[in-house]
Amino acid sequence: MTTMIELVDVHKSFGHLDVLRGVSLTVKKKEVVVVIGPSGSGKSTMLRCINGLEPIQRGKVIIGGEDLHGPKTDPNKIRQRIGMVFQSFNLFPHKNALHNVMLAPMKVQKKSKQEAEEIARDLLGKVGLADKISALPGELSGGQQQRVAIARALAMKPDMMLFDEVTSALDPELVAEVLGVMQQLAESGMTMVVVTHEMGFAREVGTRLIFMDGGVVVEEGDPREMIVNPKEPRTQKFLSMVL
Amino acid sequence: MNAFFNGEIFKDSLWLLVQQLPIVIEVLVFGLVCAWSWGLILSLIRLSRFRPLRFLAGVYIDLFRGLPLLLLFIFIYYGLPHAGIRLGPLASGVLGITLCYGAYSAEIFRAGIQAIPKGQTEAARSLGMSNGQAMRHIILPQAVKLVIPPLTNEFIAMIKDTSLMSVISVPELLFTAKEKMGVVVNSTPLTVAALIYIVFTIPLIRLAARMETKRGRRKPSGGKNGGGPTVEAGGDLHTADIAGQLP
């Protein structure tokens, strides 16, 4: 299977604080890699390094065979192939749902207005928001905003999707609607890296589970296997606290 | 009373001063467009990645925020000709306003741009937009909306500062009123000028105040830390006192 994302010994520090201390990770096509770990373990930072939102100090990030930090690489081009959804949604508050989704296809991929609108309507329908296309972000619930954000990322037709604790800011009853959309997406064959605390999602949708702590990958394996039977003591301790 | 409000002179002066309005409006329109464009450019330079440019913009902004506009007008109109640069009164007025108000509005724009949450840029960049595209399509539209009230305050100050052009013989309101005062030996022309300024500025003052209260009430949006941003820079702007003049 094709390798979509490859991290090789990635080091990242903010000043004196070492957040990633040599992370290596390979994500193959159609994999759903779920990343768990205590806060401050570097999960979100790793995700942000994958699409170059954070510069790295050492190591390599290779996306679809292309070195993200290579001298001839245009990171904007690579980012078009990586969709990202954030914990705080980050919808554009001055644009309605439809225009949030249409914007990047039009401005970045130079698609026509009609084409972009067709894509946007289709995606908003798929995330169950066909009736909300003209709503401004401020008029939507957290769950609805997050589904718009997913549609917005998908509108660029990315090869892979990164999810950064996308349900952490949601009321519990809204979590399910977002996880539902993500599950559908996984079933459609999307390559996904999901940082989350939702162990149910990890077990049911994840194809691989990664436990991070202290800026390194401590353990990885089959989610169903690893959740029940973690090998590393640190993983055991973490899982015993979240389950 | 007659010294400040003489019916006959009032009518006379009103007609005379109203005739000068086109000049004032001309300066204001050009001044506004130039000062705000220059301010926006300066703020973008100030926030750019190029350290030397950033530094220069900072120096410019500090310098021109520290200089009295009256000095600028006199320098441009009476000083520059010594260096062989001769500008007409109107061009001198617009240039002075642009140089000075460009510096002020640069700070307003910078505050507005920085008030937009970082997540907005990140979302835009993660969609493949370049820095410039993110600025143009995502950050600036939101920032501009945010800075309309402080810019309105600035515009009010600009209206009043057109009176400073009287020293460079632009026949604006104050200049004309003062001349008329000499002729009629009465203060009524000044009263008329005052009234005209008030007629221009009061509606704007009210408008700015209304926009500010409206913004304060606005429902925050955009997720857990995306609450409605406000421009706090208003506090250190020279125009801040104007908003406080009326309840």
Short mmCIF file of C-alpha atoms in Angstrom, two decimals:
data_model
loop_
_atom_site.label_atom_id
_atom_site.label_comp_id
_atom_site.label_asym_id
_atom_site.label_seq_id
_atom_site.Cartn_x
_atom_site.Cartn_y
_atom_site.Cartn_z
CA MET A 1 0.00 0.00 0.00
CA THR A 2 1.13 3.53 -0.72
CA THR A 3 2.69 5.51 2.08
CA MET A 4 0.83 8.77 2.57
CA ILE A 5 2.61 10.30 5.55
CA GLU A 6 6.05 9.56 6.81
CA LEU A 7 7.63 11.23 9.80
CA VAL A 8 11.30 10.46 10.32
CA ASP A 9 12.85 11.34 13.68
CA VAL A 10 10.96 14.62 13.96
CA HIS A 11 12.14 17.01 16.66
CA LYS A 12 10.20 20.13 17.56
CA SER A 13 10.83 22.56 20.37
CA PHE A 14 9.33 25.85 21.45
CA GLY A 15 12.29 27.69 22.88
CA HIS A 16 13.69 25.43 25.57
CA LEU A 17 10.63 23.22 25.65
CA ASP A 18 11.13 20.03 23.64
CA VAL A 19 7.69 18.99 22.48
CA LEU A 20 8.61 16.30 19.97
CA ARG A 21 11.73 14.32 20.72
CA GLY A 22 12.20 12.09 17.74
CA VAL A 23 8.84 10.98 16.40
CA SER A 24 8.77 8.50 13.57
CA LEU A 25 5.50 7.42 12.06
CA THR A 26 4.26 5.96 8.80
CA VAL A 27 0.67 6.23 7.66
CA LYS A 28 -0.45 4.18 4.69
CA LYS A 29 -3.31 4.83 2.35
CA LYS A 30 -6.78 4.27 3.87
CA GLU A 31 -5.40 3.85 7.34
CA VAL A 32 -7.19 5.50 10.24
CA VAL A 33 -4.48 6.18 12.79
CA VAL A 34 -5.81 7.24 16.16
CA VAL A 35 -3.38 9.12 18.40
CA ILE A 36 -3.94 9.21 22.16
CA GLY A 37 -1.87 10.42 25.07
CA PRO A 38 -1.89 12.80 28.02
CA SER A 39 -2.04 16.53 27.37
CA GLY A 40 1.35 17.96 26.58
CA SER A 41 2.49 14.69 25.07
CA GLY A 42 2.94 16.32 21.65
CA LYS A 43 -0.01 14.78 19.79
CA SER A 44 -1.40 18.04 18.46
CA THR A 45 2.05 19.39 17.69
CA MET A 46 2.83 16.26 15.69
CA LEU A 47 -0.35 16.78 13.68
CA ARG A 48 0.55 20.39 13.02
CA CYS A 49 4.02 19.36 11.90
CA ILE A 50 2.50 16.99 9.34
CA ASN A 51 1.04 19.86 7.33
CA GLY A 52 3.80 22.31 8.16
CA LEU A 53 1.82 24.65 10.39
CA GLU A 54 4.75 24.25 12.78
CA PRO A 55 8.34 24.32 11.56
CA ILE A 56 10.51 21.47 12.83
CA GLN A 57 14.05 21.54 14.14
CA ARG A 58 15.21 18.12 13.01
CA GLY A 59 13.98 15.19 11.01
CA LYS A 60 11.82 14.79 7.94
CA VAL A 61 8.17 15.07 7.03
CA ILE A 62 7.38 13.26 3.80
CA ILE A 63 3.93 13.62 2.31
CA GLY A 64 3.08 11.29 -0.58
CA GLY A 65 6.79 10.87 -1.32
CA GLU A 66 7.52 14.61 -1.24
CA ASP A 67 9.73 16.16 1.43
CA LEU A 68 7.67 18.94 3.04
CA HIS A 69 10.80 20.88 3.92
CA GLY A 70 12.63 20.16 0.69
CA PRO A 71 14.23 23.14 -1.04
CA LYS A 72 11.97 22.81 -4.08
CA THR A 73 8.78 22.04 -2.21
CA ASP A 74 5.89 24.50 -2.12
CA PRO A 75 4.27 23.82 1.25
CA ASN A 76 1.06 25.50 0.08
CA LYS A 77 0.76 22.87 -2.64
CA ILE A 78 1.24 20.05 -0.17
CA ARG A 79 -1.26 21.51 2.27
CA GLN A 80 -3.91 21.37 -0.43
CA ARG A 81 -3.65 17.60 -0.23
CA ILE A 82 -3.99 17.51 3.55
CA GLY A 83 -7.29 18.51 5.12
CA MET A 84 -7.21 19.62 8.72
CA VAL A 85 -9.98 20.05 11.26
CA PHE A 86 -9.33 21.94 14.49
CA GLN A 87 -10.57 21.70 18.03
CA SER A 88 -11.89 25.26 17.91
CA PHE A 89 -13.51 24.85 14.44
CA ASN A 90 -11.93 28.07 13.12
CA LEU A 91 -14.73 28.69 10.67
CA PHE A 92 -14.53 32.05 8.93
CA PRO A 93 -17.11 34.02 10.94
CA HIS A 94 -17.78 36.58 8.22
CA LYS A 95 -18.91 33.94 5.72
CA ASN A 96 -21.89 31.63 5.78
CA ALA A 97 -21.57 27.84 5.76
CA LEU A 98 -21.70 27.59 1.98
CA HIS A 99 -19.07 30.27 1.43
CA ASN A 100 -16.82 28.81 4.11
CA VAL A 101 -16.71 25.62 2.06
CA MET A 102 -16.54 27.30 -1.35
CA LEU A 103 -13.73 29.73 -0.60
CA ALA A 104 -10.62 27.54 -0.87
CA PRO A 105 -11.69 25.67 -4.03
CA MET A 106 -12.27 29.03 -5.69
CA LYS A 107 -9.28 30.97 -4.45
CA VAL A 108 -6.70 28.20 -4.23
CA GLN A 109 -7.76 25.73 -6.91
CA LYS A 110 -9.25 28.47 -9.09
CA LYS A 111 -12.47 26.55 -9.60
CA SER A 112 -15.42 28.42 -11.04
CA LYS A 113 -18.12 29.70 -8.69
CA GLN A 114 -20.64 27.19 -10.02
CA GLU A 115 -18.28 24.28 -9.62
CA ALA A 116 -17.27 25.32 -6.11
CA GLU A 117 -20.88 25.79 -5.11
CA GLU A 118 -21.79 22.36 -6.44
CA ILE A 119 -18.98 20.78 -4.41
CA ALA A 120 -19.95 22.76 -1.31
CA ARG A 121 -23.67 21.92 -1.51
CA ASP A 122 -22.87 18.26 -2.04
CA LEU A 123 -20.48 18.12 0.95
CA LEU A 124 -22.73 20.09 3.27
CA GLY A 125 -25.48 17.66 2.34
CA LYS A 126 -23.23 14.73 3.17
CA VAL A 127 -22.47 16.11 6.62
CA GLY A 128 -26.20 16.60 7.17
CA LEU A 129 -26.34 20.37 6.88
CA ALA A 130 -28.19 20.86 3.60
CA ASP A 131 -30.67 23.11 5.38
CA LYS A 132 -27.99 25.29 6.99
CA ILE A 133 -26.01 26.43 3.99
CA SER A 134 -26.81 30.11 4.45
CA ALA A 135 -26.27 30.16 8.22
CA LEU A 136 -23.36 32.12 9.63
CA PRO A 137 -21.01 30.19 11.96
CA GLY A 138 -22.32 32.17 14.93
CA GLU A 139 -25.81 30.84 14.26
CA LEU A 140 -24.74 27.20 14.32
CA SER A 141 -24.21 24.83 17.22
CA GLY A 142 -20.71 23.58 17.95
CA GLY A 143 -21.44 20.23 16.35
CA GLN A 144 -22.82 21.90 13.25
CA GLN A 145 -19.84 24.24 13.03
CA GLN A 146 -17.47 21.33 13.27
CA ARG A 147 -19.31 19.47 10.50
CA VAL A 148 -19.03 22.57 8.30
CA ALA A 149 -15.31 22.60 9.10
CA ILE A 150 -15.04 18.99 7.97
CA ALA A 151 -16.91 19.80 4.75
CA ARG A 152 -14.64 22.80 4.23
CA ALA A 153 -11.53 20.63 4.49
CA LEU A 154 -13.03 17.97 2.21
CA ALA A 155 -13.88 20.55 -0.46
CA MET A 156 -10.21 20.66 -1.45
CA LYS A 157 -10.48 16.95 -2.23
CA PRO A 158 -7.55 16.09 0.03
CA ASP A 159 -5.78 12.74 -0.01
CA MET A 160 -5.66 12.66 3.77
CA MET A 161 -7.31 14.29 6.74
CA LEU A 162 -5.95 15.39 10.11
CA PHE A 163 -8.32 15.75 13.07
CA ASP A 164 -7.03 17.65 16.08
CA GLU A 165 -9.23 16.83 19.10
CA VAL A 166 -12.24 17.86 17.06
CA THR A 167 -14.81 16.84 19.65
CA SER A 168 -13.09 18.22 22.74
CA ALA A 169 -14.84 21.59 22.59
CA LEU A 170 -18.29 20.06 22.06
CA ASP A 171 -21.12 19.38 24.45
CA PRO A 172 -21.39 15.61 24.99
CA GLU A 173 -24.64 15.26 23.07
CA LEU A 174 -23.06 16.90 20.01
CA VAL A 175 -20.00 14.65 19.94
CA ALA A 176 -21.85 11.77 18.28
CA GLU A 177 -22.92 13.74 15.20
CA VAL A 178 -19.31 14.73 14.49
CA LEU A 179 -17.91 11.26 15.15
CA GLY A 180 -20.63 9.86 12.87
CA VAL A 181 -19.42 12.01 10.00
CA MET A 182 -15.83 10.96 10.68
CA GLN A 183 -16.80 7.30 10.71
CA GLN A 184 -18.53 7.66 7.33
CA LEU A 185 -15.44 9.34 6.01
CA ALA A 186 -13.23 6.50 7.25
CA GLU A 187 -15.56 3.96 5.66
CA SER A 188 -15.28 5.80 2.35
CA GLY A 189 -11.55 5.02 2.41
CA MET A 190 -10.08 8.33 3.53
CA THR A 191 -6.62 8.25 5.08
CA MET A 192 -6.96 9.81 8.52
CA VAL A 193 -4.84 10.75 11.51
CA VAL A 194 -7.11 11.43 14.46
CA VAL A 195 -5.95 12.91 17.75
CA THR A 196 -8.73 12.21 20.20
CA HIS A 197 -9.81 11.13 23.65
CA GLU A 198 -12.75 9.17 22.26
CA MET A 199 -11.71 5.59 22.97
CA GLY A 200 -14.94 4.24 21.49
CA PHE A 201 -14.03 5.83 18.16
CA ALA A 202 -10.49 4.46 18.40
CA ARG A 203 -11.80 0.97 18.97
CA GLU A 204 -14.49 0.97 16.32
CA VAL A 205 -13.03 3.08 13.53
CA GLY A 206 -9.29 3.11 14.10
CA THR A 207 -7.07 0.75 12.15
CA ARG A 208 -4.09 1.57 14.33
CA LEU A 209 -3.67 3.11 17.75
CA ILE A 210 -0.71 5.22 18.77
CA PHE A 211 0.08 6.21 22.34
CA MET A 212 2.31 9.24 22.76
CA ASP A 213 3.91 10.55 25.91
CA GLY A 214 6.73 13.00 26.55
CA GLY A 215 7.17 13.80 22.85
CA VAL A 216 7.72 10.26 21.65
CA VAL A 217 5.59 7.39 20.39
CA VAL A 218 5.51 4.99 23.32
CA GLU A 219 3.44 2.20 21.83
CA GLU A 220 1.45 1.44 18.73
CA GLY A 221 -0.71 -1.42 17.66
CA ASP A 222 -4.15 -2.69 16.76
CA PRO A 223 -6.65 -0.56 18.70
CA ARG A 224 -8.88 -3.43 19.82
CA GLU A 225 -5.86 -5.37 21.00
CA MET A 226 -3.96 -2.47 22.53
CA ILE A 227 -6.85 -0.98 24.50
CA VAL A 228 -7.50 -4.28 26.26
CA ASN A 229 -3.93 -5.38 26.52
CA PRO A 230 -1.36 -2.55 26.50
CA LYS A 231 2.26 -3.64 26.81
CA GLU A 232 4.00 -0.53 28.07
CA PRO A 233 3.44 0.48 31.70
CA ARG A 234 2.89 4.12 30.67
CA THR A 235 0.17 3.06 28.24
CA GLN A 236 -1.41 0.87 30.90
CA LYS A 237 -1.46 3.74 33.33
CA PHE A 238 -2.97 6.18 30.81
CA LEU A 239 -5.61 3.74 29.62
CA SER A 240 -6.59 2.81 33.14
CA MET A 241 -7.33 6.48 33.73
CA VAL A 242 -9.34 7.23 30.60
CA LEU A 243 -11.35 4.02 30.29
CA MET B 1 -24.38 88.87 21.96
CA ASN B 2 -24.32 90.92 18.83
CA ALA B 3 -20.55 90.46 18.69
CA PHE B 4 -20.92 86.70 18.17
CA PHE B 5 -24.29 86.49 16.48
CA ASN B 6 -25.28 89.21 14.13
CA GLY B 7 -28.16 88.19 11.87
CA GLU B 8 -27.01 90.07 8.80
CA ILE B 9 -23.37 89.01 9.05
CA PHE B 10 -24.50 85.47 9.84
CA LYS B 11 -26.33 85.13 6.53
CA ASP B 12 -23.42 86.69 4.69
CA SER B 13 -20.79 84.48 6.31
CA LEU B 14 -22.83 81.34 5.96
CA TRP B 15 -23.04 81.82 2.22
CA LEU B 16 -19.35 82.64 2.04
CA LEU B 17 -18.27 79.66 4.09
CA VAL B 18 -20.56 77.18 2.37
CA GLN B 19 -18.81 78.16 -0.84
CA GLN B 20 -15.53 76.95 0.70
CA LEU B 21 -16.97 73.55 1.51
CA PRO B 22 -16.01 71.92 -1.81
CA ILE B 23 -12.33 72.60 -1.03
CA VAL B 24 -12.61 71.09 2.43
CA ILE B 25 -14.48 68.08 1.10
CA GLU B 26 -11.93 67.63 -1.66
CA VAL B 27 -9.07 67.56 0.83
CA LEU B 28 -11.00 65.20 3.08
CA VAL B 29 -11.86 62.73 0.33
CA PHE B 30 -8.32 62.58 -1.05
CA GLY B 31 -6.83 62.74 2.43
CA LEU B 32 -9.03 59.91 3.64
CA VAL B 33 -8.33 57.59 0.73
CA CYS B 34 -4.59 58.28 0.75
CA ALA B 35 -4.18 58.17 4.55
CA TRP B 36 -6.07 54.90 4.95
CA SER B 37 -4.34 53.22 2.02
CA TRP B 38 -0.97 54.38 3.30
CA GLY B 39 -1.91 53.25 6.79
CA LEU B 40 -2.95 49.81 5.58
CA ILE B 41 0.28 49.41 3.63
CA LEU B 42 2.31 50.54 6.65
CA SER B 43 0.52 48.12 8.96
CA LEU B 44 1.15 45.21 6.58
CA ILE B 45 4.84 46.13 6.41
CA ARG B 46 4.90 46.42 10.19
CA LEU B 47 3.54 42.88 10.46
CA SER B 48 5.64 41.41 7.66
CA ARG B 49 8.44 38.92 8.05
CA PHE B 50 11.18 41.25 6.83
CA ARG B 51 12.88 42.65 9.87
CA PRO B 52 14.51 45.76 8.32
CA LEU B 53 11.26 46.82 6.64
CA ARG B 54 9.36 46.16 9.84
CA PHE B 55 11.81 48.33 11.73
CA LEU B 56 11.57 51.18 9.21
CA ALA B 57 7.78 51.14 9.31
CA GLY B 58 7.93 51.26 13.11
CA VAL B 59 10.26 54.24 13.03
CA TYR B 60 8.03 56.04 10.54
CA ILE B 61 4.90 55.41 12.58
CA ASP B 62 6.46 56.59 15.82
CA LEU B 63 7.96 59.63 14.16
CA PHE B 64 4.82 60.84 12.46
CA ARG B 65 2.65 60.11 15.44
CA GLY B 66 4.95 62.37 17.41
CA LEU B 67 4.98 65.33 15.01
CA PRO B 68 2.30 68.03 15.11
CA LEU B 69 0.32 68.17 11.88
CA LEU B 70 0.68 71.96 11.87
CA LEU B 71 4.46 71.58 11.68
CA LEU B 72 4.07 69.14 8.78
CA PHE B 73 1.86 71.54 6.85
CA ILE B 74 4.29 74.39 7.33
CA PHE B 75 7.27 72.21 6.43
CA ILE B 76 5.64 70.91 3.25
CA TYR B 77 4.34 74.28 2.11
CA TYR B 78 7.09 76.66 3.24
CA GLY B 79 10.03 74.33 3.85
CA LEU B 80 10.10 72.03 0.84
CA PRO B 81 10.32 74.88 -1.71
CA HIS B 82 13.81 75.56 -0.35
CA ALA B 83 14.69 72.13 -1.68
CA GLY B 84 13.04 72.95 -4.97
CA ILE B 85 9.86 70.99 -4.28
CA ARG B 86 6.86 73.19 -4.73
CA LEU B 87 3.40 71.85 -3.97
CA GLY B 88 0.16 73.80 -4.21
CA PRO B 89 -1.86 74.44 -1.07
CA LEU B 90 -4.29 71.59 -1.76
CA ALA B 91 -1.60 69.03 -2.57
CA SER B 92 0.33 70.13 0.53
CA GLY B 93 -2.78 69.64 2.61
CA VAL B 94 -3.46 66.15 1.29
CA LEU B 95 0.20 65.16 1.67
CA GLY B 96 0.35 66.41 5.25
CA ILE B 97 -2.83 64.58 6.18
CA THR B 98 -1.64 61.40 4.48
CA LEU B 99 1.74 61.41 6.22
CA CYS B 100 0.28 62.09 9.63
CA TYR B 101 -2.97 60.14 9.52
CA GLY B 102 -1.29 57.27 7.67
CA ALA B 103 0.77 56.70 10.80
CA TYR B 104 -2.28 56.77 13.05
CA SER B 105 -4.38 54.49 10.89
CA ALA B 106 -1.44 52.08 10.53
CA GLU B 107 -1.67 51.47 14.26
CA ILE B 108 -5.43 51.02 14.05
CA PHE B 109 -5.11 48.50 11.21
CA ARG B 110 -2.33 46.65 13.01
CA ALA B 111 -4.45 46.33 16.13
CA GLY B 112 -7.37 45.11 14.01
CA ILE B 113 -5.29 42.51 12.20
CA GLN B 114 -3.75 41.26 15.43
CA ALA B 115 -7.17 41.00 17.05
CA ILE B 116 -8.18 38.24 14.63
CA PRO B 117 -7.56 34.86 16.32
CA LYS B 118 -4.54 32.91 15.12
CA GLY B 119 -6.80 29.96 14.31
CA GLN B 120 -8.20 31.91 11.37
CA THR B 121 -4.81 32.12 9.70
CA GLU B 122 -4.11 28.49 10.50
CA ALA B 123 -7.42 27.36 9.03
CA ALA B 124 -6.74 29.36 5.88
CA ARG B 125 -3.18 28.06 5.57
CA SER B 126 -4.28 24.48 6.18
CA LEU B 127 -6.57 24.85 3.15
CA GLY B 128 -3.54 25.61 1.03
CA MET B 129 -3.83 29.39 0.96
CA SER B 130 -0.62 31.39 0.85
CA ASN B 131 0.10 33.97 3.50
CA GLY B 132 -1.11 36.73 1.18
CA GLN B 133 -4.31 34.90 0.27
CA ALA B 134 -5.08 34.26 3.93
CA MET B 135 -4.54 37.94 4.68
CA ARG B 136 -6.67 39.11 1.77
CA HIS B 137 -9.59 36.72 1.98
CA ILE B 138 -9.75 35.87 5.67
CA ILE B 139 -7.93 38.30 7.93
CA LEU B 140 -8.43 41.71 6.33
CA PRO B 141 -12.20 41.46 5.74
CA GLN B 142 -12.65 40.69 9.43
CA ALA B 143 -10.07 43.23 10.61
CA VAL B 144 -11.53 46.07 8.54
CA LYS B 145 -14.97 45.50 10.03
CA LEU B 146 -13.39 45.64 13.44
CA VAL B 147 -11.60 48.94 12.89
CA ILE B 148 -14.47 50.90 11.36
CA PRO B 149 -15.36 52.60 14.68
CA PRO B 150 -11.78 53.75 15.48
CA LEU B 151 -11.34 54.83 11.86
CA THR B 152 -14.53 56.87 12.11
CA ASN B 153 -13.11 58.57 15.16
CA GLU B 154 -9.99 59.27 13.20
CA PHE B 155 -12.01 60.76 10.39
CA ILE B 156 -13.67 63.14 12.84
CA ALA B 157 -10.26 64.34 14.00
CA MET B 158 -9.24 64.73 10.37
CA ILE B 159 -12.25 66.98 9.66
CA LYS B 160 -11.24 69.24 12.49
CA ASP B 161 -7.59 69.20 11.49
CA THR B 162 -8.40 70.57 8.04
CA SER B 163 -8.62 73.88 9.91
CA LEU B 164 -4.83 73.72 10.33
CA MET B 165 -4.52 74.24 6.61
CA SER B 166 -5.41 77.87 7.21
CA VAL B 167 -1.70 78.46 7.79
CA ILE B 168 -0.86 77.33 4.27
CA SER B 169 -3.45 79.67 2.79
CA VAL B 170 -5.93 77.01 1.81
CA PRO B 171 -9.21 78.90 1.85
CA GLU B 172 -10.89 76.41 4.15
CA LEU B 173 -13.47 77.33 6.78
CA LEU B 174 -11.29 78.79 9.51
CA PHE B 175 -9.12 80.78 7.11
CA THR B 176 -12.15 82.26 5.38
CA ALA B 177 -13.96 82.97 8.64
CA LYS B 178 -10.95 84.76 10.04
CA GLU B 179 -10.63 86.95 6.97
CA LYS B 180 -14.31 87.80 7.12
CA MET B 181 -13.93 88.63 10.81
CA GLY B 182 -11.33 91.24 9.89
CA VAL B 183 -13.68 92.80 7.38
CA VAL B 184 -16.84 92.96 9.48
CA VAL B 185 -15.09 93.51 12.83
CA ASN B 186 -17.38 90.93 14.42
CA SER B 187 -17.03 87.33 15.63
CA THR B 188 -20.11 85.98 13.89
CA PRO B 189 -18.16 84.36 11.00
CA LEU B 190 -16.35 82.25 13.57
CA THR B 191 -19.67 81.15 15.04
CA VAL B 192 -20.78 80.11 11.59
CA ALA B 193 -17.58 78.13 11.02
CA ALA B 194 -18.08 76.43 14.37
CA LEU B 195 -21.63 75.51 13.42
CA ILE B 196 -20.51 74.00 10.12
CA TYR B 197 -17.86 71.87 11.85
CA ILE B 198 -20.45 70.70 14.34
CA VAL B 199 -22.94 69.83 11.60
CA PHE B 200 -20.28 67.65 10.00
CA THR B 201 -18.82 66.01 13.06
CA ILE B 202 -21.75 65.37 15.41
CA PRO B 203 -23.48 62.79 13.18
CA LEU B 204 -20.16 60.96 12.79
CA ILE B 205 -19.53 61.07 16.52
CA ARG B 206 -22.95 59.58 17.16
CA LEU B 207 -22.43 56.99 14.46
CA ALA B 208 -19.09 55.87 15.89
CA ALA B 209 -20.58 55.64 19.37
CA ARG B 210 -23.47 53.56 18.04
CA MET B 211 -21.18 51.19 16.18
CA GLU B 212 -19.12 50.71 19.32
CA THR B 213 -22.07 49.80 21.54
CA LYS B 214 -23.39 47.49 18.85
CA ARG B 215 -20.07 45.71 18.68
CA GLY B 216 -20.03 45.34 22.45
CA ARG B 217 -23.36 43.55 22.37
CA ARG B 218 -22.55 41.30 19.46
CA LYS B 219 -22.73 37.60 20.05
CA PRO B 220 -19.34 35.93 19.95
CA SER B 221 -18.86 33.20 17.39
CA GLY B 222 -16.29 30.80 16.11
CA GLY B 223 -15.91 28.13 18.73
CA LYS B 224 -14.51 27.88 22.17
CA ASN B 225 -11.85 30.57 22.00
CA GLY B 226 -13.16 32.48 19.04
CA GLY B 227 -15.21 35.06 20.93
CA GLY B 228 -15.88 38.35 19.18
CA PRO B 229 -12.62 40.26 19.12
CA THR B 230 -12.49 43.99 19.73
CA VAL B 231 -9.80 46.49 18.95
CA GLU B 232 -8.32 47.56 22.23
CA ALA B 233 -5.82 49.91 20.68
CA GLY B 234 -8.43 52.67 20.86
CA GLY B 235 -7.05 53.55 24.26
CA ASP B 236 -3.77 54.89 22.96
CA LEU B 237 -5.12 56.66 19.94
CA HIS B 238 -5.13 60.41 19.91
CA THR B 239 -8.72 60.31 18.75
CA ALA B 240 -9.92 58.41 21.77
CA ASP B 241 -10.90 61.61 23.55
CA ILE B 242 -13.40 62.49 20.88
CA ALA B 243 -15.64 59.54 21.55
CA GLY B 244 -15.69 60.54 25.19
CA GLN B 245 -16.94 64.04 24.53
CA LEU B 246 -20.54 62.97 24.22
CA PRO B 247 -22.47 60.60 26.42
#
